[in-house]
Short mmCIF file of C-alpha atoms (C1' of nucleotides) in Angstrom, two decimals:
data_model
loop_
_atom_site.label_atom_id
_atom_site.label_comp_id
_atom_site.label_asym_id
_atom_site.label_seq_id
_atom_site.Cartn_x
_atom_site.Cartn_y
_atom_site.Cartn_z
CA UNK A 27 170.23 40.27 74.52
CA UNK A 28 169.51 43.06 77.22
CA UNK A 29 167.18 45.82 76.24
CA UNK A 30 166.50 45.99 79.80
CA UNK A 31 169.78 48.38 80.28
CA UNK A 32 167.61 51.56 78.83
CA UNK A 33 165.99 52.15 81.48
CA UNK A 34 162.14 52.92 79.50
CA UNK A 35 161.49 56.40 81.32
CA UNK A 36 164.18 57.86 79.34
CA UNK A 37 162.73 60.57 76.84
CA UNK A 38 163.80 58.12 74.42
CA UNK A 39 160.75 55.96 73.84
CA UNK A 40 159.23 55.73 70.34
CA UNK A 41 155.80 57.11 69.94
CA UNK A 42 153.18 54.94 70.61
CA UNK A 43 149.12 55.65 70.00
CA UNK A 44 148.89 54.41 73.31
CA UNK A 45 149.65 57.07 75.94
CA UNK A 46 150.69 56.27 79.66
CA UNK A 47 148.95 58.99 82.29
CA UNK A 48 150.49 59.08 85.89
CA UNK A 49 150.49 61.28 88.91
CA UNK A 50 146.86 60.85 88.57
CA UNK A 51 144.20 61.96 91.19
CA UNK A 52 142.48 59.01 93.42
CA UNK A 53 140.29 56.95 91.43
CA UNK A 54 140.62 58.81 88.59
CA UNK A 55 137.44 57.96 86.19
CA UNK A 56 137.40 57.41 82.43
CA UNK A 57 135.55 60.37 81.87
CA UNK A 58 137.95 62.38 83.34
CA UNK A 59 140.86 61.09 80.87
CA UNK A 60 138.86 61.21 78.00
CA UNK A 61 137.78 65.17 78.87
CA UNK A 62 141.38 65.63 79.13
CA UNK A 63 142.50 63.28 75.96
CA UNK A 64 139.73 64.05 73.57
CA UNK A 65 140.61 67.62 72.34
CA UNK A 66 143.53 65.58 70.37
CA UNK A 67 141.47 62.83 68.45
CA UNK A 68 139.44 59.80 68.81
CA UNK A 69 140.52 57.73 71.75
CA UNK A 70 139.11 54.29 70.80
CA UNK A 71 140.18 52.28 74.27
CA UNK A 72 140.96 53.36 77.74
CA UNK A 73 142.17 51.45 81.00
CA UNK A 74 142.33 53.27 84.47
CA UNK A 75 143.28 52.79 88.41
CA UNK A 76 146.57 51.25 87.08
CA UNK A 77 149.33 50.70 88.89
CA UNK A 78 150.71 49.87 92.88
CA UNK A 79 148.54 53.48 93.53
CA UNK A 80 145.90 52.59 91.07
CA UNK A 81 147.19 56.33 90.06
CA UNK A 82 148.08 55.65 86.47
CA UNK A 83 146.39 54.58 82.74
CA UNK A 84 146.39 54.16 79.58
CA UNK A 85 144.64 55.91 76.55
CA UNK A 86 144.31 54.58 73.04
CA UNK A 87 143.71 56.85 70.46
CA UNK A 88 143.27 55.94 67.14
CA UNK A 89 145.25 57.17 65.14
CA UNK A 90 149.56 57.82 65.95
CA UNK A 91 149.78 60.94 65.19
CA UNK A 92 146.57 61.93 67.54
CA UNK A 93 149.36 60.59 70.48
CA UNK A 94 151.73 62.49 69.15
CA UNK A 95 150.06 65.76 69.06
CA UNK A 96 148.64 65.43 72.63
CA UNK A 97 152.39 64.31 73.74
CA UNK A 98 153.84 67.58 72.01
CA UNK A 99 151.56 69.81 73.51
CA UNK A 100 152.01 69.31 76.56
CA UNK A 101 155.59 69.50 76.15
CA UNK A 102 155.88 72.71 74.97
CA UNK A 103 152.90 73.97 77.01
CA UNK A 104 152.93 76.45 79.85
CA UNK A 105 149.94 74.99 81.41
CA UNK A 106 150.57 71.07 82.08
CA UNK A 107 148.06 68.58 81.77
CA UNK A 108 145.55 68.44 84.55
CA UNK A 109 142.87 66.31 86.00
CA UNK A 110 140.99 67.89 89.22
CA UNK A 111 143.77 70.31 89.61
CA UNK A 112 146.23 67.89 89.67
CA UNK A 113 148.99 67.94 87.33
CA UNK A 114 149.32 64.82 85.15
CA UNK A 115 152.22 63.60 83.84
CA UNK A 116 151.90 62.01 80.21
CA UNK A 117 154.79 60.08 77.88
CA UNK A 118 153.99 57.18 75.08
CA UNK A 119 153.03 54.04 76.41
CA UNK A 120 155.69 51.00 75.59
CA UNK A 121 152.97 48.79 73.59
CA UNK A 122 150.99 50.24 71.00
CA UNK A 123 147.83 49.26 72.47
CA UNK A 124 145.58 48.42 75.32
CA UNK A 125 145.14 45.11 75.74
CA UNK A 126 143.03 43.02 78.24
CA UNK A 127 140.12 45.58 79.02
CA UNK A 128 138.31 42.87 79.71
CA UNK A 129 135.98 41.51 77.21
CA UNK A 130 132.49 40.19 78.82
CA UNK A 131 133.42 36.93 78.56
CA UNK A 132 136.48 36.96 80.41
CA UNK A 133 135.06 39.04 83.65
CA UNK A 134 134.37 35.81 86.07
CA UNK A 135 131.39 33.94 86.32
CA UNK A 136 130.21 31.11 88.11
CA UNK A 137 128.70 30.12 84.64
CA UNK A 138 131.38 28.84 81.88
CA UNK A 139 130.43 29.38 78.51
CA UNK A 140 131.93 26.56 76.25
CA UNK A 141 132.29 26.28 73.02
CA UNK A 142 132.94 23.00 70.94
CA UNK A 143 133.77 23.52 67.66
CA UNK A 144 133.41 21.46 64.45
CA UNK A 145 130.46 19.34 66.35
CA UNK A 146 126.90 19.10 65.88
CA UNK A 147 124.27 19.21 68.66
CA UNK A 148 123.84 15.27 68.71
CA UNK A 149 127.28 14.45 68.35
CA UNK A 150 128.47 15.63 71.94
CA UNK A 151 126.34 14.01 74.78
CA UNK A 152 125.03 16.25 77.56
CA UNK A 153 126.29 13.64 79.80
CA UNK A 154 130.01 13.62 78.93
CA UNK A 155 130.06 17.47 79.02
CA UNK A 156 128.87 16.53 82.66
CA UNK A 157 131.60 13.79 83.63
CA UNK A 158 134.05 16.18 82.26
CA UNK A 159 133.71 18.95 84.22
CA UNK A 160 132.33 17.26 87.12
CA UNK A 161 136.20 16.92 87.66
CA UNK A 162 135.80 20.43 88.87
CA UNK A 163 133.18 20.52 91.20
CA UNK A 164 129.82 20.07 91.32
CA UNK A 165 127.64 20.75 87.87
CA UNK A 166 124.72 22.79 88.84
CA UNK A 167 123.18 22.97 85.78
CA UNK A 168 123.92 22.28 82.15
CA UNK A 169 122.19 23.81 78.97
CA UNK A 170 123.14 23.07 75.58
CA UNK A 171 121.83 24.74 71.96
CA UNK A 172 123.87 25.54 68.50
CA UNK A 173 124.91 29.22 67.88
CA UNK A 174 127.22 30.45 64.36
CA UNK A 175 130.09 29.81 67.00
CA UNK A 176 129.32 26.11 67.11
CA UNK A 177 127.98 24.16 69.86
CA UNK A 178 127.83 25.49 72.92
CA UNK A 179 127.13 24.42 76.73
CA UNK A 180 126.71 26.66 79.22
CA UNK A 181 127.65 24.98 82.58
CA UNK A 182 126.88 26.01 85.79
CA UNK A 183 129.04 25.70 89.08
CA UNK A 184 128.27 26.82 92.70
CA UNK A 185 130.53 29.38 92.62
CA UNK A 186 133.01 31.35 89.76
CA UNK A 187 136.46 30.06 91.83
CA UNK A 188 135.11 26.40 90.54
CA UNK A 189 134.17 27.66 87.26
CA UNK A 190 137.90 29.32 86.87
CA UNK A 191 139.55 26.08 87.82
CA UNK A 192 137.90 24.39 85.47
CA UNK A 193 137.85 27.16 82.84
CA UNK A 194 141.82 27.27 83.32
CA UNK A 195 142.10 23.54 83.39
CA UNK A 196 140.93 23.88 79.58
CA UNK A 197 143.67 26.82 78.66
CA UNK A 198 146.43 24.65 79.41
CA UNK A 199 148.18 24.03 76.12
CA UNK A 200 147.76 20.06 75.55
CA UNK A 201 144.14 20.61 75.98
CA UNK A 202 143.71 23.66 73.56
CA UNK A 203 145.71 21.39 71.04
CA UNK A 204 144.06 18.15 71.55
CA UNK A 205 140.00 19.68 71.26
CA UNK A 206 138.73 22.27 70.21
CA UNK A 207 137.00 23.73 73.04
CA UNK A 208 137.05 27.42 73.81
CA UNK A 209 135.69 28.62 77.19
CA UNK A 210 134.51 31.92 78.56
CA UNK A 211 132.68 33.05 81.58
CA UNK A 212 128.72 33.64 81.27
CA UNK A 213 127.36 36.56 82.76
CA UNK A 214 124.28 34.35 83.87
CA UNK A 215 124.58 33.40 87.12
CA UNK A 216 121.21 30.83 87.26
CA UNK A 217 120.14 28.89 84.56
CA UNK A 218 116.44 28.61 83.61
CA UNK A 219 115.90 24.45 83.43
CA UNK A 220 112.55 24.13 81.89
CA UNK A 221 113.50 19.87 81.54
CA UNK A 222 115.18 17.36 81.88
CA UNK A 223 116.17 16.53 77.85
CA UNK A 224 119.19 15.81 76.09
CA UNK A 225 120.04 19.29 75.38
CA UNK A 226 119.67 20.65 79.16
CA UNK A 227 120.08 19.31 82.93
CA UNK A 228 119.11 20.56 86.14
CA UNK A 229 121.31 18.62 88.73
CA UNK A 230 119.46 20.13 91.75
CA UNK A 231 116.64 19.19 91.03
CA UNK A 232 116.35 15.63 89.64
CA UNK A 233 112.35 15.83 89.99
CA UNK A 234 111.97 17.99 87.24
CA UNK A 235 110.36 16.34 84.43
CA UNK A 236 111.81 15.23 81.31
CA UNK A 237 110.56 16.98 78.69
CA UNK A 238 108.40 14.71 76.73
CA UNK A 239 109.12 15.62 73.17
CA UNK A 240 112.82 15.88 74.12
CA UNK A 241 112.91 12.12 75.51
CA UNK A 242 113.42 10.51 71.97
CA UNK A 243 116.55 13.00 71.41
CA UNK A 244 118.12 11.48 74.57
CA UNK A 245 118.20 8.10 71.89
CA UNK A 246 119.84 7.95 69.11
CA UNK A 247 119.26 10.20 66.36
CA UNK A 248 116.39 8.93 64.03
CA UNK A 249 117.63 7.79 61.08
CA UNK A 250 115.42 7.22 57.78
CA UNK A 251 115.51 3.97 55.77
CA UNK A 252 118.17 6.13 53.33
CA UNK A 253 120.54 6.30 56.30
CA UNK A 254 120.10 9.85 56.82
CA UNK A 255 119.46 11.44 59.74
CA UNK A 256 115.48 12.04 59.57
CA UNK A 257 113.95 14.92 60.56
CA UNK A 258 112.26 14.79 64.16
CA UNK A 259 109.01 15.92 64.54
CA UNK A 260 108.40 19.05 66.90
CA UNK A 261 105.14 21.45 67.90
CA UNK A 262 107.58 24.47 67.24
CA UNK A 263 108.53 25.41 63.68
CA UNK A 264 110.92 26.98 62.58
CA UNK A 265 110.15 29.42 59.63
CA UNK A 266 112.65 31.61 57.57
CA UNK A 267 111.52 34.13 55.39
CA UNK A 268 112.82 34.70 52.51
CA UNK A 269 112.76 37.81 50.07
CA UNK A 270 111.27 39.54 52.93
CA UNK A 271 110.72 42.84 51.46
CA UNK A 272 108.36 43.81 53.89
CA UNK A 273 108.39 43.71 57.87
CA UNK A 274 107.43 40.50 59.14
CA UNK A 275 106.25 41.37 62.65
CA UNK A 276 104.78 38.68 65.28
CA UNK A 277 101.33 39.43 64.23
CA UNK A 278 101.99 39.17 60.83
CA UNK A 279 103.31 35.77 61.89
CA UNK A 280 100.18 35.03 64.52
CA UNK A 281 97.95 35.98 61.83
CA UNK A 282 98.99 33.52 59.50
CA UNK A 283 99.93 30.46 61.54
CA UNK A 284 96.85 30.61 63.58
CA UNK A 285 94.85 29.59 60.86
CA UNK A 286 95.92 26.48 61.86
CA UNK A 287 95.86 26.21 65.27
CA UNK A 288 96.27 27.87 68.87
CA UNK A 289 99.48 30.04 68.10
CA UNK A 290 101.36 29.45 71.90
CA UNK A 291 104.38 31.34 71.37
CA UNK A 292 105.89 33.17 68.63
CA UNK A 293 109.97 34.18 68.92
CA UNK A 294 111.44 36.13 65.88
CA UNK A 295 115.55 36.74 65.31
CA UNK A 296 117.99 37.24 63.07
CA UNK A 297 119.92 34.36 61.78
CA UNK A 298 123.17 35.17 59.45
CA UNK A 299 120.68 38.39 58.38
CA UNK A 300 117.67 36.38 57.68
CA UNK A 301 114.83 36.58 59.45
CA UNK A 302 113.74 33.58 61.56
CA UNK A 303 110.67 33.16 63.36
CA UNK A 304 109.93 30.05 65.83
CA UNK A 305 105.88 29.50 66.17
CA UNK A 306 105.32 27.17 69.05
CA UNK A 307 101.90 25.05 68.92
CA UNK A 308 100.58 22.63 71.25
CA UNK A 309 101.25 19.88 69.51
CA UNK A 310 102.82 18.11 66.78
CA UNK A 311 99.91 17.12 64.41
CA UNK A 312 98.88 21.18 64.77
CA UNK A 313 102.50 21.78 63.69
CA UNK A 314 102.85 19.53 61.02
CA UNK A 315 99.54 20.68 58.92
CA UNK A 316 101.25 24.06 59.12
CA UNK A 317 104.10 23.46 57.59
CA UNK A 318 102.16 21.15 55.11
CA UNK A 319 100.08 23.77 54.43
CA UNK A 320 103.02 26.85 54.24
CA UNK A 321 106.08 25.63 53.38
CA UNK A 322 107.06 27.33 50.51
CA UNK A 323 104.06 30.25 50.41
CA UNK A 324 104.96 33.36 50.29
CA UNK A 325 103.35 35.99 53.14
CA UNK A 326 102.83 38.55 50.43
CA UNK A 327 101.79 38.33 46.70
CA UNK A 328 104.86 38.72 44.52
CA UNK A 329 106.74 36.04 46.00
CA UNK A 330 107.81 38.50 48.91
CA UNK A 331 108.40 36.95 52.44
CA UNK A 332 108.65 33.32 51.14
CA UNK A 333 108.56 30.81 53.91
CA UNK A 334 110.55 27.91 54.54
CA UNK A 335 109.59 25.63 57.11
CA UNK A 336 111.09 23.42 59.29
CA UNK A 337 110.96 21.31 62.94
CA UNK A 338 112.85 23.64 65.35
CA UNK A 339 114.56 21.16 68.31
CA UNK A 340 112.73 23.59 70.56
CA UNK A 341 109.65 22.46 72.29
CA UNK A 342 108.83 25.34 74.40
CA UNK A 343 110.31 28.20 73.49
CA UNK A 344 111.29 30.96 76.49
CA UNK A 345 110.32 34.11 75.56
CA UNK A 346 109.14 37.45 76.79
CA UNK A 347 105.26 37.74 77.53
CA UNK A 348 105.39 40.77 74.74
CA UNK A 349 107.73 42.58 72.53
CA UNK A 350 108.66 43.66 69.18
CA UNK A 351 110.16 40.23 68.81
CA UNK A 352 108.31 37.78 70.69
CA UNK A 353 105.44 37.17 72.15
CA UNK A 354 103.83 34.50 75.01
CA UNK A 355 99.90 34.16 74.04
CA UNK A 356 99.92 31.39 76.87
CA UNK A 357 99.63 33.88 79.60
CA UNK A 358 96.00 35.40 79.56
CA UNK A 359 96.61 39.03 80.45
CA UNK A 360 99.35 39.14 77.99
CA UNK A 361 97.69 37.87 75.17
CA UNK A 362 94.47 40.11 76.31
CA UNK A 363 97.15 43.20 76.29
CA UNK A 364 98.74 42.10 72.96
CA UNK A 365 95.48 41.67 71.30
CA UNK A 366 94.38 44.81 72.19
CA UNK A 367 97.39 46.75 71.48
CA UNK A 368 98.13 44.90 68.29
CA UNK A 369 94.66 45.16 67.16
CA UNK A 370 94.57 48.68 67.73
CA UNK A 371 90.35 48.25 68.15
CA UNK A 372 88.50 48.26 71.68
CA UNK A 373 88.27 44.49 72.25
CA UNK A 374 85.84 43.15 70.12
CA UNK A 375 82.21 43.27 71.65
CA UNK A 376 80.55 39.87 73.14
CA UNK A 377 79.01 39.88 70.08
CA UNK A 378 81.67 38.40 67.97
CA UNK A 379 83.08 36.31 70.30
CA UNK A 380 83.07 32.89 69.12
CA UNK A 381 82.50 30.36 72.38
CA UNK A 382 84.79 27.73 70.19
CA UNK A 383 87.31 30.05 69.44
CA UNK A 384 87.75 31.88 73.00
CA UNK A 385 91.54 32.49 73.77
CA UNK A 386 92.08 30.07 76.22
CA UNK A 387 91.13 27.75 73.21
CA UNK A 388 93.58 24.43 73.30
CA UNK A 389 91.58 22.01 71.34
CA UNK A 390 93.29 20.03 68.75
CA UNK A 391 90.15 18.96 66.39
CA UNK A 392 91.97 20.36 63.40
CA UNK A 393 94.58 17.91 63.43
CA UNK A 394 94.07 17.25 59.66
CA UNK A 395 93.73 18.78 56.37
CA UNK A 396 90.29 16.60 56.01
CA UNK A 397 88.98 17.52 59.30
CA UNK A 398 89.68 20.89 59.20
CA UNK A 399 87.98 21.16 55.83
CA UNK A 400 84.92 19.37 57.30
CA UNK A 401 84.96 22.38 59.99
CA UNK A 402 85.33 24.92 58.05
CA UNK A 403 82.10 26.92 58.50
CA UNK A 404 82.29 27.01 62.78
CA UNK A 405 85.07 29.42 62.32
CA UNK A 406 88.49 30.20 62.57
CA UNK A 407 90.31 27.87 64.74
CA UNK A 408 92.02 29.15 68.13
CA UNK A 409 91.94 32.35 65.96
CA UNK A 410 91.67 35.48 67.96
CA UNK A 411 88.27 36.70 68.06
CA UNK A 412 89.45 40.22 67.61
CA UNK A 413 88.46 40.36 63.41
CA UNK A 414 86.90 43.38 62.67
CA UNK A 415 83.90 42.30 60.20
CA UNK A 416 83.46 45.76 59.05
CA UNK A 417 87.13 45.29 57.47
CA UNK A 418 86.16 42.38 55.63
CA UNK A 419 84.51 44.43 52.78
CA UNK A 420 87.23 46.05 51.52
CA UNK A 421 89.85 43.13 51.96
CA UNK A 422 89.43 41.60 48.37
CA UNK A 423 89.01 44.99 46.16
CA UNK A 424 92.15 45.83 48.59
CA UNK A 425 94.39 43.47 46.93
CA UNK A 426 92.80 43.92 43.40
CA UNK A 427 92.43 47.15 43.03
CA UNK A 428 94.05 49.13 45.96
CA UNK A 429 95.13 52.13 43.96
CA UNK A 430 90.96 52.69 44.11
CA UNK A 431 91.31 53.39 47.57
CA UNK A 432 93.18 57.08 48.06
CA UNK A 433 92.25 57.09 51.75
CA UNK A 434 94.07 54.39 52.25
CA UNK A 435 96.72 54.99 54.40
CA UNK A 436 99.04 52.51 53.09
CA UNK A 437 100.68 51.91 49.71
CA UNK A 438 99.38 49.72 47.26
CA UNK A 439 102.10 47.85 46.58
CA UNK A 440 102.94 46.93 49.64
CA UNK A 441 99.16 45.31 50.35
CA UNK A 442 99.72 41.88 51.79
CA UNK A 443 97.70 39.36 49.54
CA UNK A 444 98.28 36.44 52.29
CA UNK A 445 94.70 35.43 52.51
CA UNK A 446 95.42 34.24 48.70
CA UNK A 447 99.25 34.07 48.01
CA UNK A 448 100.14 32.19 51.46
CA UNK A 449 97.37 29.44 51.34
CA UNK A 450 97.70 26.71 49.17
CA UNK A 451 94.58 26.66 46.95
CA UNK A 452 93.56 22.60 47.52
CA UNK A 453 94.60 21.96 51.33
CA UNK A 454 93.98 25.45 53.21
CA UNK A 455 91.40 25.81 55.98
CA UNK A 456 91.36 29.19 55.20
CA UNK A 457 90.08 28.65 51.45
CA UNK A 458 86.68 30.11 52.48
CA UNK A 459 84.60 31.17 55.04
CA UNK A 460 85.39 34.07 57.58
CA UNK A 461 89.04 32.66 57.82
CA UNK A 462 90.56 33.92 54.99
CA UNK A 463 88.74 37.20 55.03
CA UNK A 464 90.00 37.79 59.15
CA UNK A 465 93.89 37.26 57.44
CA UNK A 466 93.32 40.11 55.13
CA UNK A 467 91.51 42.06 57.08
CA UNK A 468 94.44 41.57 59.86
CA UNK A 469 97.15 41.49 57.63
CA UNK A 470 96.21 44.99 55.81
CA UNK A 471 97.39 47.03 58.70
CA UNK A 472 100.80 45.43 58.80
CA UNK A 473 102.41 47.03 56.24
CA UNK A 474 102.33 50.24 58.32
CA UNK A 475 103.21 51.07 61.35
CA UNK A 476 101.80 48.86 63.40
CA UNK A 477 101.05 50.43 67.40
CA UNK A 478 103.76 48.10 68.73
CA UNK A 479 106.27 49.56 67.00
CA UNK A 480 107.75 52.75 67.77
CA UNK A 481 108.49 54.80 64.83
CA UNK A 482 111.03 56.99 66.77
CA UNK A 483 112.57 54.06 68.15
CA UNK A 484 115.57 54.28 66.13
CA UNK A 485 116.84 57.17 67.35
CA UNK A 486 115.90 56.81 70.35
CA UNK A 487 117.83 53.17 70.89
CA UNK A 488 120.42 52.93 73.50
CA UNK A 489 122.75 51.82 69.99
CA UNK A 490 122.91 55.41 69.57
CA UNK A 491 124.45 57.58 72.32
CA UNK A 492 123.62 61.06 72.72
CA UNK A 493 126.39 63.53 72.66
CA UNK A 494 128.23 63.80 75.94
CA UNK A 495 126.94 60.96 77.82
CA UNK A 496 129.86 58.84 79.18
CA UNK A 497 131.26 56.05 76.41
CA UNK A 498 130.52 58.34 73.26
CA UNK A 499 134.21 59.14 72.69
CA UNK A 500 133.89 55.67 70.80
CA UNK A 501 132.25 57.17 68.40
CA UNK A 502 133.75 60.82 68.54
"C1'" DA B 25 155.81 60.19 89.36
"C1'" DG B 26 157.81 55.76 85.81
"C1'" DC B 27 153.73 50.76 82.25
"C1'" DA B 28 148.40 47.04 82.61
"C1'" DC B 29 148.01 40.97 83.26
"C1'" DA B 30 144.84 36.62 81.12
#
DNA sequence: AGCACA
């Protein structure tokens, strides 16, 4: 029964990889513990300022026998243990690790992030998530979207004391048993509302408009004459690539899907290690000739970066104006800076510019295979003006013959054929004319290095942490 | 100088 009559200071305690550090200086850093630990072995956790005094912590190492060999030492030392001078006094820890060093989720928010698992996106409404925790306080802002976790709803209160009431409301047991909801602070603190739709709400501000693409999700699903769920419509696709052998970047992606229309917004990620990329257009019919004309197609000849195409449920995607992943062509500087940089070429001379094709270009003419074959000598549509014709030349003996070319700085194998492999022979605007000839031409330097794209970047990354900066111990 | 806290 008692194992409380050993009192635990007693030089009886069983060795523990976790080590418990008192008589420590004020405010005693990590740094500090791990200069003094690390000599011993890998210390894979830490937790300081414990304690009435904030005097003590704790230090994980990895491996027993590391604790045990830091615990020895010092007790057959001359010189004790010291931090600033200070003489530290060090025994095994009574658990055998370090809990609680607060994971992200758990440091409070006034944003809950909640996760409901073994749902769909349409099966939970956006409107009982609100009654729900309306019990808590007022609901800012709500925005819904399916992760790997499940779906999730990040909910915003005024303030993180609300959020914690109604966060711990949820950890009481008959509610953990009875759902299966799992909530964890945010670290947003503000919500981006774009809309009013059924997958996010902006309760301050009921003047926002409702999406209008999102307004037939508020309804019922669609359902096909079958009885399944039918697939809604959307101006942003959502393309996986398959087989991708070769770097899919976003120009590789603008390149391609502009030959259908005015590219808006381009977003790639990783999705259980594929490669997803969502290509925003203005519209639907724009959107649905593309993935008409692509689905299946492979980027590169020998069935490398096969696409697979399908409606995303986004309708205006969020992303940053210009990086290696995404890109906003909506926003005329950036697209002015990303052309150029992309490009690598001076901006193409007056010359070339094609009035109908001018980057603020929003037209939807092309809305149809038919029409767009009927247009196919005024150019490229909403394609960037940018094509260098002198590249054209060599675009077709390129994916012939490229082993004919030794000053080209690129391997042969790895010479995008898109202008032929990704467009379908019958349907494609870009069967002829200057189209097809600008995606080679384009496409050629994307096997490379393209300038975006730092080649040092790797070891440069903040993943990588040069020796002796503060949390590399993790890695020892 | 003597064990963290959701």
């Amino acid at each position: 029964m008692s194992t409380s009559g050993t009192p635990q200071f007693r030089y009886t305690q069983t060795p523990s990889k976790v080590l418990h550090l008192r008589n420590l200086p004020w405010e005693c850093a990590e740094e500090e513990l791990i200069e003094l630990c690390k000599p011993f072995g890998k210390i894979v956790n830490t937790k300081c300022n414990v304690g009435a005094n904030r005097n003590q912590a704790f230090v994980e190492f990895s491996d027993l026998n590391q604790a045990i060999n830091m615990v020895s030492y010092y007790a057959s030392s001359s010189e004790p243990a010291q931090v600033r001078g200070k003489t530290v006094y060090i025994q095994y820890s009574n658990r055998h690790e370090i809990v609680n060093n607060k994971s992200p989720g758990d440091v409070p928010g006034n944003v809950l992030l909640v996760t409901i698992e073994g749902v769909e996106a349409g099966d939970v409404s956006i409107d009982v998530i609100h009654l729900v925790f309306s019990a808590f306080g007022f609901v800012h802002k709500i925005a819904t979207f399916e992760k790997a976790a499940g779906f999730q709803a990040l909910i915003q209160f005024s303030d993180a004391v609300t959020a914690s009431m109604a966060r711990n409301a949820y950890l009481l047991p008959e509610n953990v048993g009875s759902c299966n909801l799992r909530i964890s602070y945010s670290a947003h603190t503000d919500l981006n509302i774009k809309f009013q739709s059924h997958r996010s709400r902006d309760y301050t501000n009921p003047l926002l408009p409702v999406n209008p693409t999102a307004i037939e999700g508020i309804m019922q699903p669609t359902v096909g004459p079958d009885g399944k769920r039918k697939e809604l419509e959307s101006n942003v696709l959502l393309a996986s690539i398959e087989n991708m052998q070769y770097a899919v970047t976003v120009d590789v992606i603008h390149t391609v899907f502009s030959a259908f229309g005015t590219v808006q917004k381009i977003a790639i990620f990783e999705k259980n290690g594929q490669t997803q990329a969502l290509v925003q257009y203005p519209d639907l019919n724009t959107a649905a000739v593309a993935r008409e004309a692509l689905e299946g197609h492979c980027i590169y000849d020998g069935g490398y970066c096969k696409l697979h195409l399908s409606y995303s449920r986004h309708t205006d995607l969020n992303v940053k104006a210009y990086s290696d992943k995404s890109r906003d062509y909506t926003i005329p500087d950036a697209s002015l800076l990303a052309a150029q940089q992309v490009s690598g070429y001076p901006p193409p001379p007056g010359a070339w510019q094609n009035p109908q094709a001018a980057p603020m270009y929003h037209g939807n003419e092309y809305s149809g295979a038919a029409s767009v074959q009927a247009q196919a000598p005024p150019g490229p549509p909403g394609q960037s003006p940018s094509w260098d014709p002198a590249m054209q030349a060599g675009i077709s003996t390129f994916g012939s013959a490229p082993s004919t070319f030794p000053g080209q700085p690129y391997q042969a194998s790895s010479g995008p054929v898109y202008a032929s492999a990704a467009m379908p022979a019958g349907s494609s605007p870009l069967q002829s004319g200057p189209t097809s000839s600008g995606m080679g031409s384009r496409g050629m330097s994307q096997p490379g290095v393209p300038p975006n794209v730092r080649p040092g970047g790797g070891a440069s990354s903040p993943g990588v942490r040069p020796p002796g900066a503060s949390p590399s111990y993790y890695g020892q």
